[in-house]
Coordinates of N, CA and C in Angstrom, one line a residue:
X552 N 121.3 131.3 65.2 CA 121.5 129.9 65.5 C 122.0 129.2 64.2
X553 N 123.0 128.4 64.4 CA 123.6 127.6 63.3 C 123.5 126.1 63.6
X554 N 123.4 125.4 62.5 CA 123.3 123.9 62.6 C 124.7 123.4 63.0
X555 N 124.8 122.3 63.7 CA 126.0 121.6 64.0 C 126.0 120.3 63.2
X556 N 126.8 120.4 62.1 CA 126.6 119.3 61.1 C 127.5 118.1 61.4
X557 N 128.5 118.2 62.2 CA 129.4 117.0 62.4 C 128.7 115.9 63.1
X558 N 127.6 116.2 63.8 CA 126.9 115.1 64.5 C 126.4 114.0 63.6
X559 N 126.0 114.4 62.4 CA 125.4 113.4 61.5 C 126.5 112.4 61.0
X560 N 127.7 112.9 60.9 CA 128.8 112.0 60.6 C 129.1 111.0 61.7
X561 N 129.0 111.5 62.9 CA 129.2 110.6 64.1 C 128.1 109.6 64.1
X562 N 126.9 110.0 63.9 CA 125.7 109.1 64.1 C 125.8 108.0 63.0
X563 N 126.4 108.3 61.8 CA 126.5 107.3 60.8 C 127.9 106.7 60.7
X564 N 128.7 106.9 61.7 CA 130.1 106.5 61.6 C 130.3 105.0 61.8
X565 N 131.4 104.5 61.4 CA 131.8 103.1 61.7 C 131.9 102.8 63.2
X566 N 132.4 103.8 63.9 CA 132.6 103.7 65.3 C 131.2 103.4 66.0
X567 N 130.2 104.2 65.6 CA 128.9 104.1 66.2 C 128.3 102.7 65.9
X568 N 128.5 102.3 64.6 CA 127.9 101.0 64.2 C 128.6 99.8 64.9
X569 N 129.9 100.0 65.1 CA 130.7 98.9 65.9 C 130.3 98.9 67.3
X570 N 130.0 100.1 67.9 CA 129.5 100.2 69.3 C 128.2 99.5 69.4
X571 N 127.3 99.6 68.4 CA 126.0 99.0 68.4 C 126.2 97.4 68.3
X572 N 127.1 97.0 67.5 CA 127.4 95.6 67.4 C 127.9 95.0 68.7
X573 N 128.8 95.8 69.3 CA 129.4 95.3 70.6 C 128.3 95.2 71.7
X574 N 127.4 96.2 71.8 CA 126.3 96.1 72.7 C 125.4 94.9 72.4
X575 N 125.1 94.7 71.2 CA 124.3 93.5 70.8 C 125.0 92.2 71.2
X576 N 126.3 92.1 71.0 CA 127.1 90.9 71.3 C 127.0 90.7 72.8
X577 N 127.2 91.8 73.6 CA 127.2 91.6 75.1 C 125.8 91.1 75.5
X578 N 124.8 91.7 74.9 CA 123.4 91.3 75.3 C 123.2 89.8 74.9
X579 N 123.6 89.4 73.8 CA 123.4 88.0 73.4 C 124.2 87.1 74.3
X580 N 125.5 87.4 74.6 CA 126.3 86.5 75.4 C 125.7 86.4 76.8
X581 N 125.3 87.6 77.4 CA 124.8 87.6 78.8 C 123.5 86.8 78.8
X582 N 122.7 86.9 77.8 CA 121.4 86.2 77.8 C 121.7 84.7 77.7
X583 N 122.6 84.3 76.8 CA 123.0 82.9 76.7 C 123.6 82.3 78.0
X584 N 124.4 83.1 78.7 CA 125.0 82.7 80.0 C 123.8 82.5 81.0
X585 N 122.9 83.5 81.0 CA 121.8 83.4 82.0 C 120.9 82.1 81.7
X586 N 120.6 81.9 80.5 CA 119.8 80.7 80.1 C 120.6 79.4 80.4
X587 N 121.9 79.4 80.2 CA 122.7 78.2 80.5 C 122.7 77.9 82.0
X588 N 122.9 78.9 82.7 CA 123.0 78.8 84.2 C 121.7 78.3 84.7
X589 N 120.6 78.9 84.3 CA 119.3 78.5 84.7 C 119.0 77.0 84.3
X590 N 119.4 76.6 83.1 CA 119.2 75.2 82.7 C 120.0 74.3 83.6
X591 N 121.2 74.7 83.9 CA 122.1 73.8 84.8 C 121.4 73.7 86.2
X592 N 120.9 74.8 86.7 CA 120.3 74.8 88.0 C 119.1 73.9 88.0
X593 N 118.2 74.0 87.0 CA 117.0 73.2 86.9 C 117.4 71.7 86.8
X594 N 118.4 71.4 85.9 CA 118.9 70.1 85.7 C 119.5 69.5 87.0
X595 N 120.3 70.2 87.7 CA 120.9 69.7 88.9 C 119.8 69.5 90.0
X596 N 118.9 70.5 90.1 CA 117.9 70.4 91.2 C 116.9 69.3 90.9
X597 N 116.4 69.1 89.7 CA 115.3 68.2 89.5 C 115.7 66.9 88.9
X598 N 116.9 66.8 88.3 CA 117.3 65.5 87.8 C 118.3 64.9 88.7
X599 N 119.3 65.6 89.1 CA 120.4 65.1 89.9 C 120.1 65.3 91.4
X600 N 119.1 66.0 91.8 CA 118.7 66.3 93.2 C 119.9 66.9 93.9
X601 N 120.6 67.8 93.3 CA 121.7 68.5 93.9 C 121.5 70.0 93.8
X602 N 122.2 70.8 94.5 CA 122.1 72.2 94.4 C 123.4 72.8 93.7
X603 N 123.2 73.8 93.0 CA 124.3 74.5 92.3 C 124.6 75.8 93.2
X604 N 125.4 75.6 94.2 CA 125.7 76.6 95.2 C 126.3 77.8 94.5
X605 N 125.9 79.0 94.9 CA 126.5 80.2 94.4 C 126.1 80.6 93.0
X606 N 125.1 79.9 92.4 CA 124.8 80.3 91.0 C 124.2 81.7 91.0
X607 N 123.6 82.1 92.1 CA 123.0 83.5 92.2 C 124.0 84.6 92.1
X608 N 125.2 84.3 92.5 CA 126.3 85.3 92.3 C 126.7 85.5 90.9
X609 N 126.7 84.4 90.1 CA 127.0 84.5 88.7 C 125.8 85.2 88.0
X610 N 124.6 84.8 88.3 CA 123.4 85.4 87.7 C 123.3 86.9 88.0
X611 N 123.7 87.2 89.2 CA 123.6 88.7 89.6 C 124.6 89.5 88.7
X612 N 125.8 89.0 88.6 CA 126.8 89.7 87.8 C 126.4 89.8 86.3
X613 N 125.9 88.6 85.8 CA 125.5 88.6 84.4 C 124.3 89.5 84.2
X614 N 123.4 89.5 85.1 CA 122.1 90.3 84.9 C 122.4 91.8 84.9
X615 N 123.4 92.2 85.7 CA 123.8 93.6 85.7 C 124.2 94.0 84.3
X616 N 125.1 93.2 83.7 CA 125.6 93.5 82.4 C 124.5 93.5 81.4
X617 N 123.6 92.5 81.5 CA 122.5 92.3 80.5 C 121.5 93.6 80.6
X618 N 121.2 93.9 81.8 CA 120.2 95.0 82.0 C 120.8 96.4 81.6
X619 N 122.0 96.6 82.1 CA 122.5 98.0 81.9 C 123.0 98.2 80.5
X620 N 123.6 97.2 79.8 CA 123.9 97.4 78.4 C 122.7 97.4 77.6
X621 N 121.6 96.6 78.0 CA 120.3 96.7 77.4 C 119.7 98.1 77.4
X622 N 119.9 98.8 78.6 CA 119.4 100.1 78.7 C 120.1 101.1 77.8
X623 N 121.4 100.9 77.7 CA 122.2 101.8 76.7 C 121.8 101.5 75.3
X624 N 121.5 100.2 75.0 CA 121.0 99.8 73.6 C 119.7 100.5 73.3
X625 N 118.8 100.5 74.3 CA 117.5 101.1 74.1 C 117.6 102.6 74.0
X626 N 118.6 103.2 74.7 CA 118.8 104.6 74.5 C 119.3 105.0 73.1
X627 N 120.2 104.1 72.6 CA 120.8 104.3 71.3 C 119.7 104.3 70.3
X628 N 118.7 103.4 70.4 CA 117.6 103.3 69.5 C 116.4 104.2 69.8
X629 N 116.6 104.9 70.9 CA 115.5 105.8 71.4 C 114.2 105.1 71.6
X630 N 114.4 103.9 72.2 CA 113.2 103.1 72.5 C 113.1 102.9 74.1
X631 N 113.7 103.8 74.8 CA 113.5 103.8 76.2 C 112.2 104.4 76.6
X632 N 111.8 104.2 77.8 CA 110.5 104.7 78.3 C 110.6 106.2 78.5
X633 N 109.6 106.9 78.0 CA 109.5 108.3 78.2 C 108.0 108.7 78.2
X634 N 107.8 109.9 78.8 CA 106.5 110.4 78.9 C 106.4 111.7 78.1
X635 N 106.2 111.5 76.8 CA 106.1 112.7 75.9 C 104.8 112.9 75.2
X636 N 103.7 112.7 76.0 CA 102.4 112.8 75.5 C 102.0 114.3 75.1
X637 N 102.7 115.2 75.7 CA 102.4 116.6 75.4 C 102.7 117.0 73.9
X638 N 103.6 116.3 73.3 CA 103.9 116.6 71.9 C 102.7 116.5 71.0
X639 N 101.7 115.7 71.4 CA 100.5 115.5 70.6 C 99.6 116.7 70.6
X640 N 99.8 117.6 71.6 CA 98.9 118.7 71.8 C 99.5 120.1 71.5
X641 N 100.8 120.1 71.1 CA 101.4 121.4 70.8 C 102.0 121.4 69.4
X642 N 102.3 122.6 69.0 CA 102.8 122.8 67.6 C 104.1 122.1 67.4
X643 N 104.5 122.0 66.1 CA 105.7 121.3 65.7 C 106.9 122.0 66.3
X644 N 106.9 123.3 66.3 CA 108.0 124.1 66.9 C 108.0 123.9 68.4
X645 N 106.8 124.0 69.0 CA 106.7 123.8 70.5 C 107.2 122.4 70.8
X646 N 106.9 121.4 70.0 CA 107.4 120.0 70.3 C 108.9 119.9 70.2
X647 N 109.5 120.6 69.2 CA 110.9 120.6 69.0 C 111.6 121.3 70.2
X648 N 111.0 122.4 70.7 CA 111.6 123.1 71.9 C 111.5 122.1 73.1
X649 N 110.3 121.5 73.3 CA 110.1 120.6 74.4 C 111.1 119.4 74.3
X650 N 111.3 118.9 73.1 CA 112.2 117.8 73.0 C 113.6 118.2 73.3
X651 N 114.1 119.4 72.9 CA 115.4 119.9 73.2 C 115.6 120.1 74.7
X652 N 114.5 120.7 75.4 CA 114.6 120.9 76.8 C 114.7 119.5 77.6
X653 N 113.9 118.6 77.1 CA 114.0 117.2 77.7 C 115.3 116.6 77.5
X654 N 115.9 116.8 76.3 CA 117.3 116.3 76.1 C 118.3 116.9 77.0
X655 N 118.2 118.2 77.2 CA 119.1 118.9 78.1 C 119.0 118.4 79.5
X656 N 117.8 118.2 80.0 CA 117.6 117.7 81.4 C 118.1 116.3 81.5
X657 N 117.7 115.4 80.5 CA 118.1 114.0 80.5 C 119.7 113.9 80.5
X658 N 120.3 114.7 79.6 CA 121.7 114.7 79.5 C 122.4 115.1 80.8
X659 N 121.9 116.2 81.4 CA 122.5 116.7 82.6 C 122.4 115.6 83.7
X660 N 121.2 115.0 83.9 CA 121.1 113.9 84.9 C 122.0 112.8 84.6
X661 N 122.1 112.4 83.3 CA 122.9 111.3 82.9 C 124.4 111.5 83.2
X662 N 124.9 112.7 83.0 CA 126.3 113.0 83.3 C 126.5 112.9 84.8
X663 N 125.5 113.3 85.6 CA 125.6 113.2 87.1 C 125.7 111.7 87.4
X664 N 124.9 110.9 86.7 CA 124.9 109.4 87.0 C 126.3 108.8 86.5
X665 N 126.9 109.3 85.5 CA 128.2 108.9 85.1 C 129.2 109.1 86.3
X666 N 129.2 110.3 86.9 CA 130.0 110.6 88.0 C 129.7 109.6 89.2
X667 N 128.5 109.5 89.5 CA 128.1 108.7 90.7 C 128.4 107.2 90.4
X668 N 128.2 106.7 89.2 CA 128.5 105.3 89.0 C 130.1 105.1 89.0
X669 N 130.8 106.1 88.5 CA 132.3 106.0 88.6 C 132.7 105.9 90.0
X670 N 132.1 106.7 90.9 CA 132.5 106.7 92.3 C 132.2 105.4 92.9
X671 N 131.0 104.8 92.6 CA 130.6 103.5 93.1 C 131.7 102.4 92.7
X672 N 132.0 102.4 91.4 CA 133.0 101.4 90.9 C 134.4 101.6 91.6
X673 N 134.8 102.9 91.7 CA 136.1 103.2 92.3 C 136.2 102.8 93.7
X674 N 135.1 103.1 94.5 CA 135.1 102.7 95.9 C 135.1 101.2 96.1
X675 N 134.3 100.5 95.3 CA 134.3 99.0 95.4 C 135.6 98.4 94.9
X676 N 136.3 99.0 94.0 CA 137.6 98.6 93.5 C 138.6 98.7 94.7
X677 N 138.6 99.9 95.3 CA 139.5 100.1 96.4 C 139.3 99.2 97.6
X678 N 138.0 99.0 97.9 CA 137.6 98.1 99.0 C 137.8 96.6 98.7
X679 N 137.7 96.3 97.4 CA 137.8 95.0 96.9 C 136.8 94.0 97.6
X680 N 135.6 94.5 97.6 CA 134.5 93.6 98.2 C 134.3 92.5 97.2
X681 N 134.0 91.3 97.7 CA 133.8 90.1 96.8 C 132.6 89.3 97.3
X682 N 132.1 88.5 96.4 CA 131.0 87.7 96.7 C 131.5 86.5 97.6
X683 N 130.6 85.9 98.4 CA 131.1 84.9 99.4 C 131.6 83.6 98.7
X684 N 131.0 83.1 97.7 CA 131.4 81.7 97.3 C 132.4 81.8 96.1
X685 N 132.0 82.5 95.0 CA 132.8 82.6 93.8 C 133.9 83.7 93.9
X686 N 133.8 84.5 94.9 CA 134.7 85.6 95.1 C 134.8 86.6 93.9
X687 N 133.7 86.9 93.4 CA 133.6 87.8 92.2 C 133.7 89.2 92.8
X688 N 134.6 90.0 92.4 CA 134.7 91.4 93.0 C 133.4 92.2 92.6
X689 N 132.9 92.9 93.5 CA 131.7 93.7 93.3 C 131.8 94.7 92.2
X690 N 133.0 95.2 91.9 CA 133.1 96.1 90.8 C 132.9 95.5 89.4
X691 N 133.0 94.2 89.3 CA 132.8 93.5 88.0 C 131.3 93.7 87.5
X692 N 130.3 93.4 88.3 CA 129.0 93.8 87.7 C 128.7 95.3 87.7
X693 N 129.3 96.0 88.7 CA 129.0 97.4 88.8 C 129.6 98.3 87.8
X694 N 130.7 97.8 87.1 CA 131.3 98.5 86.1 C 130.4 98.6 84.9
X695 N 129.5 97.7 84.8 CA 128.5 97.7 83.7 C 127.6 99.0 83.9
X696 N 127.3 99.4 85.1 CA 126.5 100.6 85.4 C 127.3 101.8 84.8
X697 N 128.6 101.9 85.1 CA 129.4 103.0 84.6 C 129.4 103.0 83.1
X698 N 129.7 101.9 82.5 CA 129.9 101.8 81.1 C 128.5 102.2 80.4
X699 N 127.4 101.7 80.9 CA 126.1 102.0 80.3 C 125.8 103.5 80.4
X700 N 126.1 104.1 81.5 CA 125.9 105.6 81.7 C 126.8 106.4 80.8
X701 N 128.0 105.9 80.5 CA 128.9 106.6 79.6 C 128.3 106.5 78.2
X702 N 127.9 105.3 77.8 CA 127.3 105.1 76.5 C 126.0 105.9 76.3
X703 N 125.2 106.0 77.4 CA 124.0 106.8 77.3 C 124.3 108.3 77.2
X704 N 125.3 108.7 77.9 CA 125.8 110.1 77.8 C 126.2 110.4 76.4
X705 N 126.9 109.5 75.8 CA 127.3 109.7 74.4 C 126.1 109.8 73.5
X706 N 125.1 108.9 73.6 CA 123.9 108.9 72.8 C 123.1 110.1 73.0
X707 N 122.9 110.5 74.3 CA 122.1 111.6 74.7 C 122.7 112.9 74.1
X708 N 124.0 113.0 74.2 CA 124.7 114.2 73.7 C 124.4 114.3 72.2
X709 N 124.6 113.2 71.5 CA 124.3 113.2 70.0 C 122.9 113.6 69.7
X710 N 121.9 113.0 70.4 CA 120.5 113.3 70.2 C 120.2 114.8 70.5
X711 N 120.8 115.3 71.6 CA 120.6 116.7 72.0 C 121.1 117.6 70.8
X712 N 122.2 117.3 70.3 CA 122.7 118.2 69.2 C 121.9 118.0 67.9
X713 N 121.4 116.8 67.7 CA 120.5 116.5 66.5 C 119.2 117.3 66.7
X714 N 118.6 117.2 67.9 CA 117.4 117.9 68.2 C 117.6 119.5 68.1
X715 N 118.7 119.9 68.5 CA 119.1 121.3 68.4 C 119.1 121.7 66.9
X716 N 119.7 120.9 66.1 CA 119.7 121.1 64.6 C 118.3 121.1 64.1
X717 N 117.5 120.2 64.5 CA 116.1 120.2 64.0 C 115.4 121.4 64.4
X718 N 115.6 121.9 65.6 CA 115.0 123.2 66.0 C 115.5 124.4 65.2
X719 N 116.8 124.4 64.9 CA 117.3 125.5 64.0 C 116.6 125.5 62.7
X720 N 116.5 124.3 62.1 CA 115.9 124.1 60.8 C 114.5 124.6 60.8
X721 N 113.7 124.2 61.9 CA 112.3 124.6 62.0 C 112.2 126.1 62.1
X722 N 113.0 126.7 62.9 CA 112.9 128.2 63.1 C 113.4 129.0 61.8
X723 N 114.3 128.3 61.0 CA 114.7 129.0 59.8 C 113.6 128.8 58.7
X724 N 112.7 127.9 59.0 CA 111.6 127.7 58.0 C 111.9 126.7 57.0
X725 N 112.9 125.9 57.1 CA 113.2 124.8 56.2 C 112.7 123.5 56.8
X726 N 111.5 123.2 56.5 CA 110.8 122.1 57.1 C 111.2 120.8 56.5

């Protein structure tokens, strides 16, 4: 078994740092859009006694971007929800093996989700389904699903290689 060293260059690259900045920017913008729309809705409803028709269409599109890019951001920081309680009861080497196996399963499932989300976006692009009032194409919010799964696949692949390297180091006895 040999270590795969290039992964550390990728993890500390300018590209990865700019990707993180872009994710943060998308999350900040979508959060501000959400808060602005909700403030407008409340103002119109309780001050002007008017309705803001179709705001739910904008909120829906915005929330897709906020949630899915947020999920990719959590994956990048490895702060996503996981059930890894077993690592507390097994050896360091056993924990490293378990982590690598979990990475392999997670990565495989994620690559399947990349394909499925691409098919979803492609079919809605071809059908050109739109929302009733604002006529927002369905693929606009749904493309965030595809982008987030692509980002997660990138991060999971990096972490899988990193965890493989950790396992190699452990088995070579260089703790």
